[in-house]
Tab-separated table of C-alpha atoms and ligand atoms in Angstrom:
chain	number	residue	atom	x	y	z
A	1	MET	CA	-20.659	30.953	24.514
A	2	ALA	CA	-21.808	33.634	21.990
A	3	ILE	CA	-21.409	32.700	18.304
A	4	ASP	CA	-21.015	35.170	15.401
A	5	ILE	CA	-24.117	35.315	13.147
A	6	VAL	CA	-24.117	36.301	9.433
A	7	SER	CA	-25.427	39.851	8.917
A	8	LYS	CA	-28.547	38.979	6.891
A	9	GLN	CA	-30.424	37.948	10.023
A	10	SER	CA	-32.499	40.614	11.859
A	11	THR	CA	-31.146	42.521	14.860
A	12	THR	CA	-33.637	40.732	17.126
A	13	THR	CA	-32.321	37.337	15.994
A	14	VAL	CA	-28.694	38.424	16.586
A	15	LEU	CA	-29.626	39.648	20.057
A	16	TYR	CA	-31.631	36.448	20.657
A	17	VAL	CA	-28.811	34.126	19.576
A	18	SER	CA	-25.925	36.032	21.241
A	19	ILE	CA	-27.638	35.846	24.651
A	20	LEU	CA	-28.274	32.132	24.462
A	21	SER	CA	-25.675	29.368	24.567
A	22	VAL	CA	-25.476	26.425	22.176
A	23	ASP	CA	-27.694	24.495	24.589
A	24	LEU	CA	-30.780	26.214	23.251
A	25	VAL	CA	-29.950	26.967	19.653
A	26	LEU	CA	-27.488	25.344	17.313
A	27	CYS	CA	-25.157	27.720	15.586
A	28	ARG	CA	-23.187	27.233	12.446
A	29	GLY	CA	-19.493	26.689	12.178
A	30	LEU	CA	-19.210	24.409	15.211
A	31	ASN	CA	-17.770	21.637	13.011
A	32	MET	CA	-19.374	18.918	15.061
A	33	GLN	CA	-19.205	15.299	13.991
A	34	PRO	CA	-22.268	14.682	11.772
A	35	ARG	CA	-23.959	12.363	14.307
A	36	GLU	CA	-23.079	14.686	17.174
A	37	TRP	CA	-24.708	17.568	15.290
A	38	ILE	CA	-27.852	15.492	14.600
A	39	ASN	CA	-27.984	14.379	18.257
A	40	THR	CA	-27.716	17.990	19.419
A	41	ALA	CA	-30.319	19.111	16.890
A	42	VAL	CA	-32.823	16.447	17.987
A	43	ARG	CA	-32.172	17.298	21.641
A	44	ILE	CA	-32.784	20.999	20.993
A	45	ILE	CA	-36.104	20.295	19.234
A	46	GLU	CA	-37.209	17.928	21.998
A	47	ALA	CA	-36.208	20.518	24.606
A	48	ASP	CA	-38.291	23.124	22.782
A	49	PHE	CA	-41.218	20.646	22.788
A	50	ASN	CA	-40.732	20.082	26.494
A	51	ARG	CA	-40.850	23.825	27.156
A	52	SER	CA	-44.094	24.199	25.184
A	53	ALA	CA	-47.508	23.782	26.815
A	54	ASP	CA	-50.258	21.954	24.930
A	55	THR	CA	-52.932	23.966	23.179
A	56	HIS	CA	-56.288	24.620	24.823
A	57	LEU	CA	-59.656	22.976	24.243
A	58	VAL	CA	-62.269	25.729	24.474
A	59	PRO	CA	-65.971	24.858	25.063
A	60	TYR	CA	-68.511	27.021	23.249
A	61	PRO	CA	-72.050	26.800	24.701
A	62	LEU	CA	-74.974	26.545	22.245
A	63	PRO	CA	-78.099	27.701	24.140
A	64	ALA	CA	-80.276	26.807	21.155
A	65	PHE	CA	-78.922	23.216	21.193
A	66	PRO	CA	-78.450	22.222	24.859
A	67	LYS	CA	-77.856	18.521	24.090
A	68	ILE	CA	-74.959	19.246	21.729
A	69	HIS	CA	-71.608	20.302	23.171
A	70	LEU	CA	-69.259	22.224	20.872
A	71	TYR	CA	-65.509	22.663	21.468
A	72	PHE	CA	-62.684	24.455	19.670
A	73	LYS	CA	-59.193	22.942	19.712
A	74	ASP	CA	-57.226	26.184	19.758
A	75	GLU	CA	-54.086	25.570	17.730
A	76	SER	CA	-53.442	29.312	17.446
A	77	SER	CA	-51.843	29.152	20.900
A	78	HIS	CA	-48.747	27.340	19.614
A	79	PRO	CA	-45.490	29.397	19.752
A	80	THR	CA	-45.761	30.002	15.971
A	81	GLY	CA	-49.508	30.621	16.010
A	82	SER	CA	-50.979	27.666	14.090
A	83	LEU	CA	-51.600	23.922	13.861
A	84	LYS	CA	-48.565	23.773	11.600
A	85	HIS	CA	-46.254	24.038	14.618
A	86	ARG	CA	-46.869	20.331	15.250
A	87	LEU	CA	-46.223	19.396	11.611
A	88	ALA	CA	-43.063	21.506	11.339
A	89	ARG	CA	-41.609	19.838	14.424
A	90	SER	CA	-42.430	16.376	12.987
A	91	LEU	CA	-40.948	17.232	9.564
A	92	PHE	CA	-37.687	18.447	11.135
A	93	LEU	CA	-37.350	15.322	13.287
A	94	TYR	CA	-38.230	13.188	10.239
A	95	GLY	CA	-35.551	14.956	8.143
A	96	LEU	CA	-32.928	14.720	10.922
A	97	CYS	CA	-33.605	11.090	11.750
A	98	ASN	CA	-33.590	10.155	8.050
A	99	GLY	CA	-30.123	11.718	7.806
A	100	TRP	CA	-31.374	14.327	5.304
A	101	ILE	CA	-30.693	17.453	7.417
A	102	HIS	CA	-27.094	18.322	8.335
A	103	GLU	CA	-25.155	21.245	9.757
A	104	ARG	CA	-25.053	23.159	6.470
A	105	THR	CA	-28.337	22.156	4.877
A	106	THR	CA	-30.395	24.954	3.340
A	107	LEU	CA	-34.063	24.118	3.860
A	108	VAL	CA	-36.745	24.921	1.287
A	109	GLU	CA	-40.529	24.549	1.628
A	110	ALA	CA	-43.622	25.089	-0.519
A	111	SER	CA	-46.209	26.651	1.721
A	112	SER	CA	-49.281	28.870	1.961
A	113	GLY	CA	-47.460	30.549	4.793
A	114	SER	CA	-48.431	28.856	8.080
A	115	THR	CA	-46.077	25.888	7.701
A	116	ALA	CA	-43.278	28.202	6.558
A	117	ILE	CA	-43.638	30.339	9.690
A	118	SER	CA	-43.294	27.271	11.908
A	119	GLU	CA	-40.438	25.812	9.847
A	120	ALA	CA	-38.559	29.143	9.929
A	121	TYR	CA	-38.827	28.958	13.731
A	122	PHE	CA	-37.271	25.480	13.866
A	123	ALA	CA	-34.659	26.375	11.225
A	124	ARG	CA	-33.566	29.255	13.442
A	125	LEU	CA	-33.350	26.896	16.427
A	126	LEU	CA	-30.893	24.812	14.378
A	127	GLY	CA	-29.075	27.773	12.818
A	128	LEU	CA	-30.053	26.678	9.276
A	129	PRO	CA	-30.989	28.876	6.290
A	130	PHE	CA	-34.663	28.578	5.324
A	131	ILE	CA	-36.431	29.575	2.108
A	132	ALA	CA	-40.226	29.622	1.800
A	133	VAL	CA	-41.703	29.354	-1.706
A	134	MET	CA	-45.170	30.923	-1.605
A	135	PRO	CA	-47.842	32.461	-3.834
A	136	LYS	CA	-47.543	36.272	-4.179
A	137	SER	CA	-51.074	36.455	-2.677
A	138	THR	CA	-49.803	35.211	0.707
A	139	SER	CA	-50.719	37.651	3.491
A	140	PRO	CA	-48.020	40.270	4.279
A	141	GLU	CA	-48.447	39.409	7.943
A	142	LYS	CA	-47.264	35.849	7.264
A	143	ILE	CA	-44.332	37.056	5.150
A	144	SER	CA	-43.076	39.331	7.915
A	145	GLN	CA	-43.396	36.525	10.470
A	146	ILE	CA	-41.255	34.207	8.333
A	147	GLU	CA	-38.665	36.970	8.004
A	148	PHE	CA	-38.844	37.623	11.762
A	149	TYR	CA	-37.641	34.041	12.284
A	150	GLY	CA	-34.805	34.653	9.819
A	151	GLY	CA	-36.433	32.943	6.820
A	152	LYS	CA	-36.364	34.188	3.210
A	153	CYS	CA	-39.569	34.429	1.182
A	154	HIS	CA	-39.475	33.448	-2.501
A	155	LEU	CA	-42.792	34.679	-3.939
A	156	ILE	CA	-44.173	33.343	-7.235
A	157	ASP	CA	-47.227	34.233	-9.352
A	158	ASP	CA	-48.658	30.778	-10.008
A	159	PRO	CA	-49.764	28.981	-6.768
A	160	THR	CA	-49.730	25.647	-8.624
A	161	ALA	CA	-45.997	26.018	-9.374
A	162	VAL	CA	-44.783	26.089	-5.740
A	163	TYR	CA	-43.694	22.427	-5.810
A	164	ASP	CA	-41.494	22.591	-8.941
A	165	GLU	CA	-40.019	25.944	-7.917
A	166	SER	CA	-39.154	24.572	-4.450
A	167	ARG	CA	-37.520	21.504	-5.987
A	168	ARG	CA	-35.579	23.722	-8.421
A	169	LEU	CA	-34.346	26.033	-5.624
A	170	ALA	CA	-33.346	23.107	-3.396
A	171	THR	CA	-31.354	21.522	-6.226
A	172	GLN	CA	-29.755	24.873	-7.064
A	173	CYS	CA	-28.517	25.465	-3.521
A	174	LYS	CA	-27.826	21.753	-2.849
A	175	GLY	CA	-30.366	22.033	-0.026
A	176	LEU	CA	-33.384	19.985	1.068
A	177	PHE	CA	-36.997	20.403	-0.067
A	178	LEU	CA	-38.887	19.526	3.127
A	179	ASP	CA	-42.026	18.874	1.005
A	180	GLN	CA	-44.856	18.973	3.553
A	181	PHE	CA	-47.413	17.878	0.926
A	182	THR	CA	-45.666	14.518	0.496
A	183	TYR	CA	-44.371	13.846	4.002
A	184	ALA	CA	-47.022	15.335	6.335
A	185	GLU	CA	-48.871	12.014	6.742
A	186	ARG	CA	-45.629	10.056	7.119
A	187	ALA	CA	-43.731	12.379	9.441
A	188	THR	CA	-46.538	12.736	11.986
A	189	ASP	CA	-46.770	10.032	14.645
A	190	TRP	CA	-50.446	9.058	14.273
A	191	ARG	CA	-50.498	6.621	17.230
A	192	SER	CA	-49.239	8.932	19.995
A	193	ASN	CA	-46.596	11.513	20.885
A	194	ASN	CA	-49.334	13.953	21.791
A	195	ASN	CA	-50.454	14.296	18.205
A	196	LEU	CA	-53.480	16.534	17.641
A	197	ALA	CA	-55.943	13.632	18.000
A	198	GLU	CA	-54.423	12.279	21.209
A	199	SER	CA	-54.370	15.800	22.648
A	200	ILE	CA	-58.079	16.339	21.844
A	201	LEU	CA	-59.204	12.993	23.232
A	202	SER	CA	-57.211	13.343	26.443
A	203	GLN	CA	-58.615	16.853	27.019
A	204	MET	CA	-62.182	15.567	26.416
A	205	GLN	CA	-61.938	12.828	29.041
A	206	SER	CA	-63.851	14.664	31.788
A	207	GLU	CA	-66.533	16.070	29.509
A	208	VAL	CA	-70.169	14.850	29.456
A	209	HIS	CA	-69.579	13.340	26.008
A	210	PRO	CA	-65.842	12.426	26.083
A	211	ILE	CA	-65.827	10.737	22.645
A	212	PRO	CA	-66.763	13.401	20.082
A	213	ARG	CA	-69.338	12.395	17.492
A	214	TRP	CA	-67.371	14.448	14.965
A	215	ILE	CA	-63.999	16.165	14.710
A	216	VAL	CA	-64.037	18.841	11.993
A	217	CYS	CA	-60.933	20.081	10.156
A	218	GLY	CA	-59.830	21.259	6.734
A	219	ALA	CA	-57.144	19.898	4.413
A	220	GLY	CA	-54.099	21.548	2.940
A	221	THR	CA	-51.510	18.802	2.980
A	222	GLY	CA	-54.110	16.428	4.447
A	223	GLY	CA	-51.778	15.676	7.353
A	224	THR	CA	-54.240	16.816	10.023
A	225	SER	CA	-57.169	14.742	8.744
A	226	ALA	CA	-54.840	11.753	8.201
A	227	THR	CA	-53.641	11.902	11.808
A	228	LEU	CA	-57.183	12.320	13.171
A	229	GLY	CA	-58.638	9.560	10.988
A	230	ARG	CA	-55.888	7.075	11.733
A	231	TYR	CA	-55.850	7.762	15.481
A	232	ILE	CA	-59.581	7.292	16.013
A	233	ARG	CA	-59.429	4.029	14.048
A	234	TYR	CA	-56.373	2.910	16.007
A	235	ARG	CA	-58.189	3.661	19.264
A	236	ARG	CA	-61.397	2.070	17.857
A	237	LEU	CA	-63.457	5.159	18.744
A	238	ASP	CA	-67.006	5.751	17.535
A	239	CYS	CA	-66.109	9.170	16.164
A	240	GLY	CA	-66.142	10.583	12.632
A	241	VAL	CA	-63.718	12.904	10.859
A	242	CYS	CA	-65.464	15.537	8.773
A	243	VAL	CA	-63.219	17.429	6.347
A	244	VAL	CA	-64.360	20.726	4.881
A	245	ASP	CA	-63.215	21.966	1.464
A	246	PRO	CA	-63.312	25.534	0.069
A	247	GLU	CA	-63.814	26.681	-3.525
A	248	ASN	CA	-60.983	26.089	-6.050
A	249	SER	CA	-59.958	22.803	-4.480
A	250	VAL	CA	-60.050	19.197	-5.720
A	251	PHE	CA	-60.340	17.338	-2.391
A	252	PHE	CA	-64.167	17.161	-2.227
A	253	ASP	CA	-64.517	15.815	-5.787
A	254	TYR	CA	-61.608	13.434	-5.234
A	255	PHE	CA	-63.250	12.129	-2.038
A	256	VAL	CA	-66.509	11.450	-3.922
A	257	SER	CA	-65.026	10.143	-7.194
A	258	GLY	CA	-61.617	8.696	-6.260
A	259	ASN	CA	-60.133	10.370	-9.334
A	260	CYS	CA	-56.658	11.482	-8.210
A	261	GLU	CA	-55.893	13.173	-11.550
A	262	LEU	CA	-58.246	16.048	-10.770
A	263	ARG	CA	-56.785	19.539	-11.159
A	264	CYS	CA	-57.872	23.117	-10.469
A	265	ALA	CA	-56.566	26.071	-12.479
A	266	ARG	CA	-56.706	28.451	-9.542
A	267	GLY	CA	-55.559	28.238	-5.925
A	268	SER	CA	-57.907	28.406	-2.928
A	269	ARG	CA	-58.771	31.806	-1.377
A	270	ILE	CA	-59.012	30.296	2.113
A	271	GLU	CA	-55.336	30.264	3.145
A	272	GLY	CA	-54.036	26.923	4.305
A	273	ILE	CA	-56.805	24.705	2.963
A	274	GLY	CA	-57.948	23.558	-0.443
A	275	ARG	CA	-55.474	22.434	-3.110
A	276	PRO	CA	-55.301	22.595	-6.937
A	277	ARG	CA	-54.202	18.941	-7.081
A	278	VAL	CA	-54.694	15.798	-4.970
A	279	GLU	CA	-51.883	15.907	-2.402
A	280	ARG	CA	-50.102	12.701	-1.398
A	281	SER	CA	-50.778	13.290	2.292
A	282	PHE	CA	-54.549	13.538	1.790
A	283	LEU	CA	-55.773	10.074	2.749
A	284	ARG	CA	-59.279	9.714	1.432
A	285	ASP	CA	-59.851	6.364	3.185
A	286	VAL	CA	-59.618	7.781	6.698
A	287	VAL	CA	-62.082	10.617	6.091
A	288	ASP	CA	-65.725	9.901	6.966
A	289	LEU	CA	-67.532	12.865	5.471
A	290	MET	CA	-66.735	15.949	3.398
A	291	VAL	CA	-68.514	19.287	3.161
A	292	ARG	CA	-67.806	21.795	0.409
A	293	VAL	CA	-68.154	25.357	1.738
A	294	PRO	CA	-68.427	28.487	-0.441
A	295	ASP	CA	-65.816	31.152	0.392
A	296	ALA	CA	-68.502	33.688	1.326
A	297	ALA	CA	-69.874	31.270	3.939
A	298	SER	CA	-66.342	30.508	5.239
A	299	ILE	CA	-65.525	34.183	5.707
A	300	ALA	CA	-68.942	34.971	7.223
A	301	ALA	CA	-68.365	32.115	9.695
A	302	THR	CA	-64.860	33.456	10.441
A	303	ARG	CA	-66.232	36.938	11.190
A	304	TYR	CA	-69.152	35.613	13.262
A	305	LEU	CA	-66.923	33.273	15.283
A	306	SER	CA	-64.322	35.997	15.867
A	307	GLN	CA	-67.065	38.259	17.144
A	308	VAL	CA	-68.573	35.719	19.558
A	309	LEU	CA	-65.193	34.379	20.758
A	310	GLY	CA	-63.937	37.922	21.261
A	311	ARG	CA	-60.788	37.301	19.195
A	312	GLN	CA	-60.072	36.840	15.535
A	313	CYS	CA	-59.712	33.445	13.868
A	314	GLY	CA	-58.302	32.538	10.465
A	315	GLY	CA	-60.371	31.694	7.367
A	316	SER	CA	-59.904	27.917	7.553
A	317	THR	CA	-61.392	27.968	11.065
A	318	GLY	CA	-64.474	29.666	9.618
A	319	THR	CA	-64.758	26.896	7.015
A	320	ASN	CA	-64.483	24.275	9.792
A	321	PHE	CA	-67.128	26.078	11.864
A	322	TYR	CA	-69.579	26.266	8.943
A	323	GLY	CA	-69.180	22.527	8.400
A	324	ALA	CA	-69.733	21.859	12.111
A	325	LEU	CA	-72.963	23.890	12.122
A	326	GLN	CA	-74.429	21.491	9.576
A	327	LEU	CA	-73.491	18.512	11.763
A	328	ILE	CA	-75.120	20.231	14.760
A	329	ALA	CA	-78.298	20.644	12.675
A	330	ASP	CA	-78.196	16.917	11.779
A	331	MET	CA	-77.767	15.799	15.385
A	332	HIS	CA	-80.520	18.176	16.493
A	333	ALA	CA	-82.858	16.871	13.793
A	334	GLU	CA	-82.086	13.287	14.866
A	335	GLY	CA	-82.786	14.268	18.472
A	336	SER	CA	-79.433	12.830	19.459
A	337	GLU	CA	-76.898	14.260	21.875
A	338	GLY	CA	-73.123	14.365	21.829
A	339	SER	CA	-70.063	16.540	21.309
A	340	ILE	CA	-68.325	18.031	18.283
A	341	VAL	CA	-64.737	19.315	18.209
A	342	VAL	CA	-63.662	21.931	15.645
A	343	VAL	CA	-59.983	22.611	14.922
A	344	LEU	CA	-59.223	26.334	15.398
A	345	CYS	CA	-56.244	26.419	13.051
A	346	ASP	CA	-54.758	29.912	13.509
A	347	GLY	CA	-55.470	33.470	14.643
A	348	GLY	CA	-56.986	36.242	12.512
A	349	GLN	CA	-54.098	38.699	12.954
A	350	ARG	CA	-52.617	37.234	9.788
A	351	TYR	CA	-55.635	38.162	7.665
A	352	GLN	CA	-56.195	41.870	8.292
A	353	HIS	CA	-55.659	42.539	4.561
A	354	THR	CA	-58.106	39.860	3.453
A	355	TYR	CA	-60.962	38.265	5.458
A	356	PHE	CA	-61.212	41.213	7.897
A	357	CYS	CA	-60.992	43.844	5.166
A	358	ASP	CA	-64.291	44.932	3.538
A	359	SER	CA	-62.600	46.428	0.477
A	360	TRP	CA	-60.810	43.116	-0.192
A	361	LEU	CA	-64.172	41.321	0.011
A	362	ALA	CA	-65.689	43.827	-2.426
A	363	GLN	CA	-62.736	43.409	-4.754
A	364	GLN	CA	-63.225	39.628	-4.641
A	365	GLY	CA	-66.967	40.048	-5.251
A	366	ILE	CA	-67.754	38.276	-1.970
A	367	ASP	CA	-70.967	39.221	-0.088
A	368	ILE	CA	-70.914	37.658	3.372
A	369	THR	CA	-74.057	39.367	4.760
A	370	PRO	CA	-76.702	36.681	3.988
A	371	HIS	CA	-74.421	33.933	5.318
A	372	TYR	CA	-73.548	35.926	8.429
A	373	GLN	CA	-77.237	36.496	9.220
A	374	ALA	CA	-78.099	32.835	8.576
A	375	ILE	CA	-75.286	31.655	10.891
A	376	GLN	CA	-76.338	34.113	13.617
A	377	ARG	CA	-80.017	33.038	13.461
A	378	PHE	CA	-79.018	29.363	13.572
A	379	VAL	CA	-76.541	29.599	16.479
A	380	GLU	CA	-78.554	32.053	18.581
A	381	LEU	CA	-82.157	31.089	17.737
A	382	GLY	CA	-81.845	27.581	16.326
A	383	VAL	CA	-83.390	28.650	13.012
A	384	LYS	CA	-82.043	26.189	10.437
A	385	PRO	CA	-80.962	27.898	7.161
A	386	SER	CA	-80.680	26.239	3.765
A	387	TRP	CA	-76.988	25.521	3.904
A	388	SER	CA	-74.734	26.680	1.077
A	389	GLY	CA	-72.292	24.285	-0.482
A	390	GLU	CA	-72.430	20.528	-0.768
A	391	ARG	CA	-72.228	17.371	1.308
A	392	SER	CA	-70.613	14.073	0.370
A	393	PRO	CA	-72.214	10.759	1.194
A	394	SER	CA	-71.067	9.838	4.708
A	395	CYS	CA	-69.059	6.658	5.197
A	396	CYS	CA	-68.765	7.059	8.929
A	397	LEU	CA	-69.625	4.020	11.056
A	398	SER	CA	-71.296	6.099	13.694
A	399	ALA	CA	-73.461	8.120	11.260
A	400	ALA	CA	-74.497	5.020	9.281
A	401	SER	CA	-75.099	2.783	12.324
A	402	ARG	CA	-77.379	5.226	14.158
B	501	PLP	C1	-54.418	27.932	8.579
B	501	PLP	C2	-54.447	26.500	8.151
B	501	PLP	N1	-55.509	25.747	8.390
B	501	PLP	C3	-55.573	24.443	8.021
B	501	PLP	C4	-54.559	23.842	7.359
B	501	PLP	C5	-54.680	22.382	6.898
B	501	PLP	O1	-53.843	21.542	7.549
B	501	PLP	P1	-53.181	20.269	6.841
B	501	PLP	O2	-52.066	20.734	6.007
B	501	PLP	O3	-52.729	19.436	7.986
B	501	PLP	O4	-54.210	19.575	6.028
B	501	PLP	C6	-53.453	24.604	7.075
B	501	PLP	C7	-52.385	23.984	6.320
B	501	PLP	O5	-51.447	24.613	5.919
B	501	PLP	C8	-53.395	25.951	7.499
B	501	PLP	O6	-52.345	26.713	7.248
């Protein structure tokens, strides 16, 4: 049964929707009973989940450190290209099952782009209008992907104003502010349901060191580190969660001081991670260690990793990798063996105008060369550099006990 679609959606979407029946996507104007619509919506999201394969766990050999096994959890292989595909699915199910999302709900989100891309995808599955409120500095690649899925982009100058502007827009159109920064930790099932942690641990089962010594990720909402930290505690695993933080972010200082009133005037330059305020989904008590990484080191690590993996990664993956290198150096210095898993958050295609553009680096006054050379010498020759950035005290059982 083909359903008429309002003209503002792209030709591809019209073609896409007119071919498929209501079984796969929900279209407007069906006047279903509210519960029937919610049931159909949940079924469609679960069916989409069922059609999706899990993301890969990619080993990366370190000849200079044979006793340490490094892996990348490649979240760029999700249908919408980032780790935010999991969160978007959870937020939609959370909104539907809370009775907040209905047949005519306009959805609004404050995002650095990745979450908005994934939410636009699910909004299209349910035939709902979606508006992404984002900083004007968001990469054009991300903006066009949101529009490809039928979303609208509402760009603002001040990155710290995305929350209030999203709330204002949602009130204005009597819609729903999905609010990932508040609900990420609540909407994600941290005990199972193939969350990121469960997926990593099940894919590590046949490895030499199946329980990673460290899992390294960044924090935007804090949802990823909350899920990882809770899951490993729930499963009573001797594994630590290390969270990296870029410049212009409050998470590192908040982790060390506990002061949740901290603020930053500027937004982070590493898209997706680092926040100008302490987000409600960032759970400090389930993080075991934090590493602050300068942007130049993050981008150098992104470029180096993209070169050695043979495909481009996003900036936050570079930040994660730089943090992991320091943990490798620690384990090597201790003479201990084990495995480390790094979250590969998204692909580099989205950052051609920034991290992979030399003139943008020059404009930002960022010189990656010394960091790039230091990373290369460390990974390939085992020559330990003096790391840039800062480390928090560790409160990880495993690190302390050994
Ligand atoms: C590319 C990228 N990496 C990492 C993160 C951090 O994830 P989380 O919001 O779960 O803390 C985000 C969040 O938006 C992201 O977009």
